[in-house]
């Protein structure tokens, strides 16, 4: 199957925009038809800039203006431009598209929705106070994938230290573990109200958002009564099949 040809209309696109109130769009393979005035609804938006007549626009083989984005959620962008109604499907992907097209009123309304407000003002602000949180998520996934060879499950040990005082006991705690101490992933300390279980739920949520099947449970070290036990450790279990 041959791919469609794309061409740059150059100055002709400016003329067509000025003379054509109706615009046919190809957004990542999804076809749309709308009014030029709709695309220019918010002058500071990326769409208004693209269709101002000053930008060089690509067209597909049928002459439709081509935007190289996932077109699945563009219908929600158009819905807002036409009616100023918040899309019924106002999830993360719609929010990303609103940011990309810089439609500020839609971005603001999505951020003010309870779900998005809690994510941005609550969870993300908390995670910003946890040192190396994003990097640690990547490390957990990398370790789990490395241990997945010929196995149904793989596990990663995580050490969570909420306070500075607990942090000073890290080396003693790690030395109480059996196995590879170098692969333990450490979180904390942090200065924010959420507790250890809140952080663990965030880790689980963010890894699941990447498509992984994951659970966690306390990791208990049983080395006999002469050894001090620490409750800083949790085991994240990845199930592959």
PDB file of C-alpha atoms in Angstrom:
ATOM      1  CA  UNK A   1       0.000   0.000   0.000  1.00  0.00           C
ATOM      2  CA  UNK A   2       1.503   3.320  -1.039  1.00  0.00           C
ATOM      3  CA  UNK A   3       1.570   6.272   1.315  1.00  0.00           C
ATOM      4  CA  UNK A   4      -0.238   9.500   0.364  1.00  0.00           C
ATOM      5  CA  UNK A   5       1.825  12.251  -1.188  1.00  0.00           C
ATOM      6  CA  UNK A   6       2.242  15.505   0.694  1.00  0.00           C
ATOM      7  CA  UNK A   7       2.965  18.874  -0.804  1.00  0.00           C
ATOM      8  CA  UNK A   8       3.580  22.326   0.524  1.00  0.00           C
ATOM      9  CA  UNK A   9       1.090  24.806  -0.980  1.00  0.00           C
ATOM     10  CA  UNK A  10       3.309  27.812  -0.259  1.00  0.00           C
ATOM     11  CA  UNK A  11       1.684  31.135  -1.266  1.00  0.00           C
ATOM     12  CA  UNK A  12      -1.267  29.359  -2.786  1.00  0.00           C
ATOM     13  CA  UNK A  13      -2.289  28.167   0.722  1.00  0.00           C
ATOM     14  CA  UNK A  14      -2.552  31.794   1.862  1.00  0.00           C
ATOM     15  CA  UNK A  15      -4.866  32.618  -1.033  1.00  0.00           C
ATOM     16  CA  UNK A  16      -6.997  29.546  -0.422  1.00  0.00           C
ATOM     17  CA  UNK A  17      -7.328  30.394   3.266  1.00  0.00           C
ATOM     18  CA  UNK A  18      -8.491  33.905   2.518  1.00  0.00           C
ATOM     19  CA  UNK A  19     -11.037  32.754  -0.062  1.00  0.00           C
ATOM     20  CA  UNK A  20     -12.262  29.562   1.589  1.00  0.00           C
ATOM     21  CA  UNK A  21     -14.318  29.834   4.814  1.00  0.00           C
ATOM     22  CA  UNK A  22     -14.537  26.023   5.020  1.00  0.00           C
ATOM     23  CA  UNK A  23     -11.396  24.054   5.836  1.00  0.00           C
ATOM     24  CA  UNK A  24     -10.845  20.345   5.226  1.00  0.00           C
ATOM     25  CA  UNK A  25      -8.314  18.800   7.585  1.00  0.00           C
ATOM     26  CA  UNK A  26      -6.338  15.592   7.761  1.00  0.00           C
ATOM     27  CA  UNK A  27      -5.150  15.232  11.366  1.00  0.00           C
ATOM     28  CA  UNK A  28      -2.933  12.173  11.571  1.00  0.00           C
ATOM     29  CA  UNK A  29      -5.175  10.299   9.155  1.00  0.00           C
ATOM     30  CA  UNK A  30      -8.474  11.442  10.732  1.00  0.00           C
ATOM     31  CA  UNK A  31     -10.547  13.685   8.458  1.00  0.00           C
ATOM     32  CA  UNK A  32     -12.337  16.801   9.710  1.00  0.00           C
ATOM     33  CA  UNK A  33     -14.217  19.685   8.173  1.00  0.00           C
ATOM     34  CA  UNK A  34     -14.731  22.973   9.979  1.00  0.00           C
ATOM     35  CA  UNK A  35     -14.965  26.717   9.501  1.00  0.00           C
ATOM     36  CA  UNK A  36     -11.826  28.816   9.253  1.00  0.00           C
ATOM     37  CA  UNK A  37     -13.305  31.107  11.904  1.00  0.00           C
ATOM     38  CA  UNK A  38     -13.517  28.142  14.280  1.00  0.00           C
ATOM     39  CA  UNK A  39      -9.803  27.401  13.925  1.00  0.00           C
ATOM     40  CA  UNK A  40      -9.056  31.103  14.516  1.00  0.00           C
ATOM     41  CA  UNK A  41     -11.373  31.309  17.536  1.00  0.00           C
ATOM     42  CA  UNK A  42      -8.529  32.092  19.965  1.00  0.00           C
ATOM     43  CA  UNK A  43      -5.889  34.334  18.314  1.00  0.00           C
ATOM     44  CA  UNK A  44      -3.078  33.215  20.622  1.00  0.00           C
ATOM     45  CA  UNK A  45      -3.624  29.521  19.895  1.00  0.00           C
ATOM     46  CA  UNK A  46      -1.382  27.386  17.698  1.00  0.00           C
ATOM     47  CA  UNK A  47      -4.320  26.668  15.371  1.00  0.00           C
ATOM     48  CA  UNK A  48      -4.956  30.365  14.851  1.00  0.00           C
ATOM     49  CA  UNK A  49      -1.275  30.835  14.058  1.00  0.00           C
ATOM     50  CA  UNK A  50      -1.232  27.871  11.674  1.00  0.00           C
ATOM     51  CA  UNK A  51      -4.268  29.136   9.768  1.00  0.00           C
ATOM     52  CA  UNK A  52      -3.428  32.825   9.882  1.00  0.00           C
ATOM     53  CA  UNK A  53      -2.273  32.726   6.265  1.00  0.00           C
ATOM     54  CA  UNK A  54       1.305  33.425   7.333  1.00  0.00           C
ATOM     55  CA  UNK A  55       2.410  29.826   7.940  1.00  0.00           C
ATOM     56  CA  UNK A  56       3.479  27.238   5.394  1.00  0.00           C
ATOM     57  CA  UNK A  57       0.973  24.383   5.574  1.00  0.00           C
ATOM     58  CA  UNK A  58       1.263  20.882   4.186  1.00  0.00           C
ATOM     59  CA  UNK A  59      -1.570  19.250   2.268  1.00  0.00           C
ATOM     60  CA  UNK A  60      -2.302  15.619   1.490  1.00  0.00           C
ATOM     61  CA  UNK A  61      -2.947  14.190  -1.975  1.00  0.00           C
ATOM     62  CA  UNK A  62      -6.595  15.322  -1.783  1.00  0.00           C
ATOM     63  CA  UNK A  63      -5.678  18.915  -0.898  1.00  0.00           C
ATOM     64  CA  UNK A  64      -6.696  18.657   2.755  1.00  0.00           C
ATOM     65  CA  UNK A  65      -4.519  20.572   5.206  1.00  0.00           C
ATOM     66  CA  UNK A  66      -2.360  18.081   7.096  1.00  0.00           C
ATOM     67  CA  UNK A  67      -1.536  18.250  10.822  1.00  0.00           C
ATOM     68  CA  UNK A  68       0.922  15.610  11.973  1.00  0.00           C
ATOM     69  CA  UNK A  69      -0.737  14.743  15.292  1.00  0.00           C
ATOM     70  CA  UNK A  70      -2.799  11.835  16.594  1.00  0.00           C
ATOM     71  CA  UNK A  71      -6.201  12.811  15.251  1.00  0.00           C
ATOM     72  CA  UNK A  72      -8.269  10.699  17.665  1.00  0.00           C
ATOM     73  CA  UNK A  73      -8.824  13.503  20.152  1.00  0.00           C
ATOM     74  CA  UNK A  74      -8.960  16.422  17.725  1.00  0.00           C
ATOM     75  CA  UNK A  75     -12.760  16.096  17.676  1.00  0.00           C
ATOM     76  CA  UNK A  76     -12.769  17.201  21.326  1.00  0.00           C
ATOM     77  CA  UNK A  77     -10.659  20.227  20.464  1.00  0.00           C
ATOM     78  CA  UNK A  78     -13.135  21.160  17.725  1.00  0.00           C
ATOM     79  CA  UNK A  79     -16.066  20.578  20.077  1.00  0.00           C
ATOM     80  CA  UNK A  80     -14.656  23.161  22.474  1.00  0.00           C
ATOM     81  CA  UNK A  81     -13.832  25.650  19.716  1.00  0.00           C
ATOM     82  CA  UNK A  82     -17.382  25.397  18.370  1.00  0.00           C
ATOM     83  CA  UNK A  83     -19.390  25.395  21.594  1.00  0.00           C
ATOM     84  CA  UNK A  84     -17.003  26.241  24.466  1.00  0.00           C
ATOM     85  CA  UNK A  85     -18.218  23.079  26.178  1.00  0.00           C
ATOM     86  CA  UNK A  86     -15.747  20.904  28.062  1.00  0.00           C
ATOM     87  CA  UNK A  87     -15.412  17.594  26.213  1.00  0.00           C
ATOM     88  CA  UNK A  88     -17.184  14.697  27.885  1.00  0.00           C
ATOM     89  CA  UNK A  89     -13.977  12.705  27.416  1.00  0.00           C
ATOM     90  CA  UNK A  90     -11.634  15.152  29.130  1.00  0.00           C
ATOM     91  CA  UNK A  91      -8.833  12.782  30.049  1.00  0.00           C
ATOM     92  CA  UNK A  92      -5.085  13.142  29.940  1.00  0.00           C
ATOM     93  CA  UNK A  93      -4.844  12.866  26.149  1.00  0.00           C
ATOM     94  CA  UNK A  94      -7.309  15.716  25.574  1.00  0.00           C
ATOM     95  CA  UNK A  95      -5.360  17.813  28.069  1.00  0.00           C
ATOM     96  CA  UNK A  96      -2.128  17.108  26.158  1.00  0.00           C
ATOM     97  CA  UNK A  97      -3.736  18.180  22.890  1.00  0.00           C
ATOM     98  CA  UNK A  98      -5.113  21.360  24.462  1.00  0.00           C
ATOM     99  CA  UNK A  99      -1.581  22.174  25.639  1.00  0.00           C
ATOM    100  CA  UNK A 100      -0.098  21.427  22.216  1.00  0.00           C
ATOM    101  CA  UNK A 101      -2.583  23.674  20.400  1.00  0.00           C
ATOM    102  CA  UNK A 102      -2.204  26.280  23.181  1.00  0.00           C
ATOM    103  CA  UNK A 103      -5.945  26.747  23.628  1.00  0.00           C
ATOM    104  CA  UNK A 104      -5.646  28.569  26.931  1.00  0.00           C
ATOM    105  CA  UNK A 105      -9.350  28.698  27.927  1.00  0.00           C
ATOM    106  CA  UNK A 106      -9.643  24.917  27.444  1.00  0.00           C
ATOM    107  CA  UNK A 107      -6.400  24.255  29.295  1.00  0.00           C
ATOM    108  CA  UNK A 108      -7.584  26.381  32.217  1.00  0.00           C
ATOM    109  CA  UNK A 109     -10.995  24.724  32.408  1.00  0.00           C
ATOM    110  CA  UNK A 110      -9.447  21.251  32.265  1.00  0.00           C
ATOM    111  CA  UNK A 111      -6.971  22.182  34.981  1.00  0.00           C
ATOM    112  CA  UNK A 112      -9.837  23.477  37.126  1.00  0.00           C
ATOM    113  CA  UNK A 113     -11.792  20.222  36.820  1.00  0.00           C
ATOM    114  CA  UNK A 114     -11.684  18.152  40.052  1.00  0.00           C
ATOM    115  CA  UNK A 115      -9.709  15.303  38.477  1.00  0.00           C
ATOM    116  CA  UNK A 116      -7.090  17.507  36.827  1.00  0.00           C
ATOM    117  CA  UNK A 117      -6.923  19.916  39.791  1.00  0.00           C
ATOM    118  CA  UNK A 118      -6.189  17.029  42.156  1.00  0.00           C
ATOM    119  CA  UNK A 119      -3.560  15.626  39.809  1.00  0.00           C
ATOM    120  CA  UNK A 120      -1.743  18.934  39.233  1.00  0.00           C
ATOM    121  CA  UNK A 121      -2.140  20.723  42.569  1.00  0.00           C
ATOM    122  CA  UNK A 122      -2.150  17.631  44.780  1.00  0.00           C
ATOM    123  CA  UNK A 123      -0.291  14.626  43.421  1.00  0.00           C
ATOM    124  CA  UNK A 124       2.207  16.295  41.090  1.00  0.00           C
ATOM    125  CA  UNK A 125       3.116  18.951  43.654  1.00  0.00           C
ATOM    126  CA  UNK A 126       3.738  16.181  46.186  1.00  0.00           C
ATOM    127  CA  UNK A 127       5.870  14.149  43.777  1.00  0.00           C
ATOM    128  CA  UNK A 128       7.917  17.246  42.949  1.00  0.00           C
ATOM    129  CA  UNK A 129       9.024  17.173  46.595  1.00  0.00           C
ATOM    130  CA  UNK A 130      10.216  13.565  46.409  1.00  0.00           C
ATOM    131  CA  UNK A 131      13.873  13.559  45.252  1.00  0.00           C
ATOM    132  CA  UNK A 132      14.547  11.704  41.979  1.00  0.00           C
ATOM    133  CA  UNK A 133      10.999  10.374  41.753  1.00  0.00           C
ATOM    134  CA  UNK A 134      10.806  10.233  37.933  1.00  0.00           C
ATOM    135  CA  UNK A 135      14.308   8.785  37.635  1.00  0.00           C
ATOM    136  CA  UNK A 136      13.446   6.080  40.181  1.00  0.00           C
ATOM    137  CA  UNK A 137      10.367   5.048  38.203  1.00  0.00           C
ATOM    138  CA  UNK A 138      12.618   4.437  35.196  1.00  0.00           C
ATOM    139  CA  UNK A 139      15.080   2.454  37.334  1.00  0.00           C
ATOM    140  CA  UNK A 140      12.307   0.217  38.705  1.00  0.00           C
ATOM    141  CA  UNK A 141      11.053  -0.565  35.210  1.00  0.00           C
ATOM    142  CA  UNK A 142      14.572  -1.222  33.920  1.00  0.00           C
ATOM    143  CA  UNK A 143      15.377  -3.657  36.756  1.00  0.00           C
ATOM    144  CA  UNK A 144      12.053  -5.477  36.363  1.00  0.00           C
ATOM    145  CA  UNK A 145      12.533  -5.909  32.617  1.00  0.00           C
ATOM    146  CA  UNK A 146      16.087  -7.198  33.130  1.00  0.00           C
ATOM    147  CA  UNK A 147      14.788  -9.908  35.471  1.00  0.00           C
ATOM    148  CA  UNK A 148      11.874 -10.930  33.243  1.00  0.00           C
ATOM    149  CA  UNK A 149      13.794 -13.429  31.087  1.00  0.00           C
ATOM    150  CA  UNK A 150      12.032 -16.840  31.147  1.00  0.00           C
ATOM    151  CA  UNK A 151       9.931 -15.751  34.117  1.00  0.00           C
ATOM    152  CA  UNK A 152       6.265 -15.015  34.656  1.00  0.00           C
ATOM    153  CA  UNK A 153       6.986 -12.411  37.316  1.00  0.00           C
ATOM    154  CA  UNK A 154       9.868 -10.223  38.366  1.00  0.00           C
ATOM    155  CA  UNK A 155      10.230  -8.145  41.501  1.00  0.00           C
ATOM    156  CA  UNK A 156      12.024  -4.986  42.578  1.00  0.00           C
ATOM    157  CA  UNK A 157      12.760  -4.033  46.175  1.00  0.00           C
ATOM    158  CA  UNK A 158      11.989  -0.430  47.085  1.00  0.00           C
ATOM    159  CA  UNK A 159      13.130   1.360  50.226  1.00  0.00           C
ATOM    160  CA  UNK A 160      10.915   4.254  51.360  1.00  0.00           C
ATOM    161  CA  UNK A 161      12.301   6.723  53.907  1.00  0.00           C
ATOM    162  CA  UNK A 162       9.874   9.533  54.675  1.00  0.00           C
ATOM    163  CA  UNK A 163      11.911  11.516  57.218  1.00  0.00           C
ATOM    164  CA  UNK A 164      15.494  12.693  57.550  1.00  0.00           C
ATOM    165  CA  UNK A 165      15.828  10.582  60.680  1.00  0.00           C
ATOM    166  CA  UNK A 166      14.824   7.447  58.788  1.00  0.00           C
ATOM    167  CA  UNK A 167      17.250   8.390  56.033  1.00  0.00           C
ATOM    168  CA  UNK A 168      20.193   8.187  58.442  1.00  0.00           C
ATOM    169  CA  UNK A 169      19.341   4.524  59.012  1.00  0.00           C
ATOM    170  CA  UNK A 170      19.377   3.643  55.327  1.00  0.00           C
ATOM    171  CA  UNK A 171      22.726   1.828  55.204  1.00  0.00           C
ATOM    172  CA  UNK A 172      21.945  -0.303  58.262  1.00  0.00           C
ATOM    173  CA  UNK A 173      18.545  -1.117  56.773  1.00  0.00           C
ATOM    174  CA  UNK A 174      19.972  -2.127  53.398  1.00  0.00           C
ATOM    175  CA  UNK A 175      22.620  -4.294  55.051  1.00  0.00           C
ATOM    176  CA  UNK A 176      19.813  -6.252  56.722  1.00  0.00           C
ATOM    177  CA  UNK A 177      18.618  -7.435  53.302  1.00  0.00           C
ATOM    178  CA  UNK A 178      19.434 -10.671  51.576  1.00  0.00           C
ATOM    179  CA  UNK A 179      20.317 -10.619  47.892  1.00  0.00           C
ATOM    180  CA  UNK A 180      21.561  -7.827  45.647  1.00  0.00           C
ATOM    181  CA  UNK A 181      21.629  -4.664  47.726  1.00  0.00           C
ATOM    182  CA  UNK A 182      22.731  -2.558  44.738  1.00  0.00           C
ATOM    183  CA  UNK A 183      19.366  -3.038  43.010  1.00  0.00           C
ATOM    184  CA  UNK A 184      17.319  -1.534  45.861  1.00  0.00           C
ATOM    185  CA  UNK A 185      15.543   1.627  44.697  1.00  0.00           C
ATOM    186  CA  UNK A 186      15.375   4.343  47.344  1.00  0.00           C
ATOM    187  CA  UNK A 187      12.650   6.996  47.726  1.00  0.00           C
ATOM    188  CA  UNK A 188      12.752   9.908  50.148  1.00  0.00           C
ATOM    189  CA  UNK A 189      12.951  11.720  52.377  1.00  0.00           C
ATOM    190  CA  UNK A 190      10.325  14.352  51.558  1.00  0.00           C
ATOM    191  CA  UNK A 191       8.704  17.310  53.258  1.00  0.00           C
ATOM    192  CA  UNK A 192       5.001  16.984  52.505  1.00  0.00           C
ATOM    193  CA  UNK A 193       1.978  15.538  54.356  1.00  0.00           C
ATOM    194  CA  UNK A 194       1.379  12.396  52.229  1.00  0.00           C
ATOM    195  CA  UNK A 195       2.435   9.165  53.922  1.00  0.00           C
ATOM    196  CA  UNK A 196       4.496   6.203  52.732  1.00  0.00           C
ATOM    197  CA  UNK A 197       1.434   4.370  51.382  1.00  0.00           C
ATOM    198  CA  UNK A 198       0.500   7.477  49.373  1.00  0.00           C
ATOM    199  CA  UNK A 199       3.909   7.410  47.718  1.00  0.00           C
ATOM    200  CA  UNK A 200       3.628   3.682  47.007  1.00  0.00           C
ATOM    201  CA  UNK A 201       0.230   4.226  45.391  1.00  0.00           C
ATOM    202  CA  UNK A 202       1.753   6.956  43.210  1.00  0.00           C
ATOM    203  CA  UNK A 203       4.554   4.636  42.092  1.00  0.00           C
ATOM    204  CA  UNK A 204       2.027   1.923  41.250  1.00  0.00           C
ATOM    205  CA  UNK A 205      -0.222   4.398  39.406  1.00  0.00           C
ATOM    206  CA  UNK A 206       2.593   5.826  37.290  1.00  0.00           C
ATOM    207  CA  UNK A 207       3.994   2.415  36.349  1.00  0.00           C
ATOM    208  CA  UNK A 208       0.522   1.097  35.497  1.00  0.00           C
ATOM    209  CA  UNK A 209       0.050   4.158  33.272  1.00  0.00           C
ATOM    210  CA  UNK A 210       2.990   2.830  31.248  1.00  0.00           C
ATOM    211  CA  UNK A 211       1.038  -0.386  30.581  1.00  0.00           C
ATOM    212  CA  UNK A 212       2.559  -2.689  33.214  1.00  0.00           C
ATOM    213  CA  UNK A 213       0.664  -5.100  35.469  1.00  0.00           C
ATOM    214  CA  UNK A 214       2.073  -4.399  38.919  1.00  0.00           C
ATOM    215  CA  UNK A 215       1.310  -4.941  42.603  1.00  0.00           C
ATOM    216  CA  UNK A 216       3.263  -4.221  45.772  1.00  0.00           C
ATOM    217  CA  UNK A 217       3.520  -5.660  49.262  1.00  0.00           C
ATOM    218  CA  UNK A 218       5.709  -5.205  52.362  1.00  0.00           C
ATOM    219  CA  UNK A 219       9.058  -6.958  52.072  1.00  0.00           C
ATOM    220  CA  UNK A 220       9.956  -8.622  55.341  1.00  0.00           C
ATOM    221  CA  UNK A 221      13.504  -9.727  56.085  1.00  0.00           C
ATOM    222  CA  UNK A 222      13.674 -12.813  58.262  1.00  0.00           C
ATOM    223  CA  UNK A 223      17.266 -13.303  59.382  1.00  0.00           C
ATOM    224  CA  UNK A 224      16.643 -14.425  62.936  1.00  0.00           C
ATOM    225  CA  UNK A 225      16.017 -12.705  66.242  1.00  0.00           C
ATOM    226  CA  UNK A 226      19.591 -11.393  66.490  1.00  0.00           C
ATOM    227  CA  UNK A 227      19.118  -9.147  63.488  1.00  0.00           C
ATOM    228  CA  UNK A 228      17.180  -5.903  63.595  1.00  0.00           C
ATOM    229  CA  UNK A 229      14.183  -5.795  61.258  1.00  0.00           C
ATOM    230  CA  UNK A 230      13.296  -2.662  59.281  1.00  0.00           C
ATOM    231  CA  UNK A 231       9.880  -1.841  57.837  1.00  0.00           C
ATOM    232  CA  UNK A 232      11.180   0.476  55.120  1.00  0.00           C
ATOM    233  CA  UNK A 233      11.080  -2.131  52.359  1.00  0.00           C
ATOM    234  CA  UNK A 234       8.417  -3.021  49.816  1.00  0.00           C
ATOM    235  CA  UNK A 235       8.402  -5.453  46.927  1.00  0.00           C
ATOM    236  CA  UNK A 236       6.945  -4.349  43.597  1.00  0.00           C
ATOM    237  CA  UNK A 237       5.889  -7.388  41.572  1.00  0.00           C
ATOM    238  CA  UNK A 238       5.571  -7.208  37.774  1.00  0.00           C
ATOM    239  CA  UNK A 239       3.426  -9.911  36.140  1.00  0.00           C
ATOM    240  CA  UNK A 240       4.335 -10.449  32.491  1.00  0.00           C
ATOM    241  CA  UNK A 241       1.893 -13.146  31.403  1.00  0.00           C
TER     242      UNK A 241
END
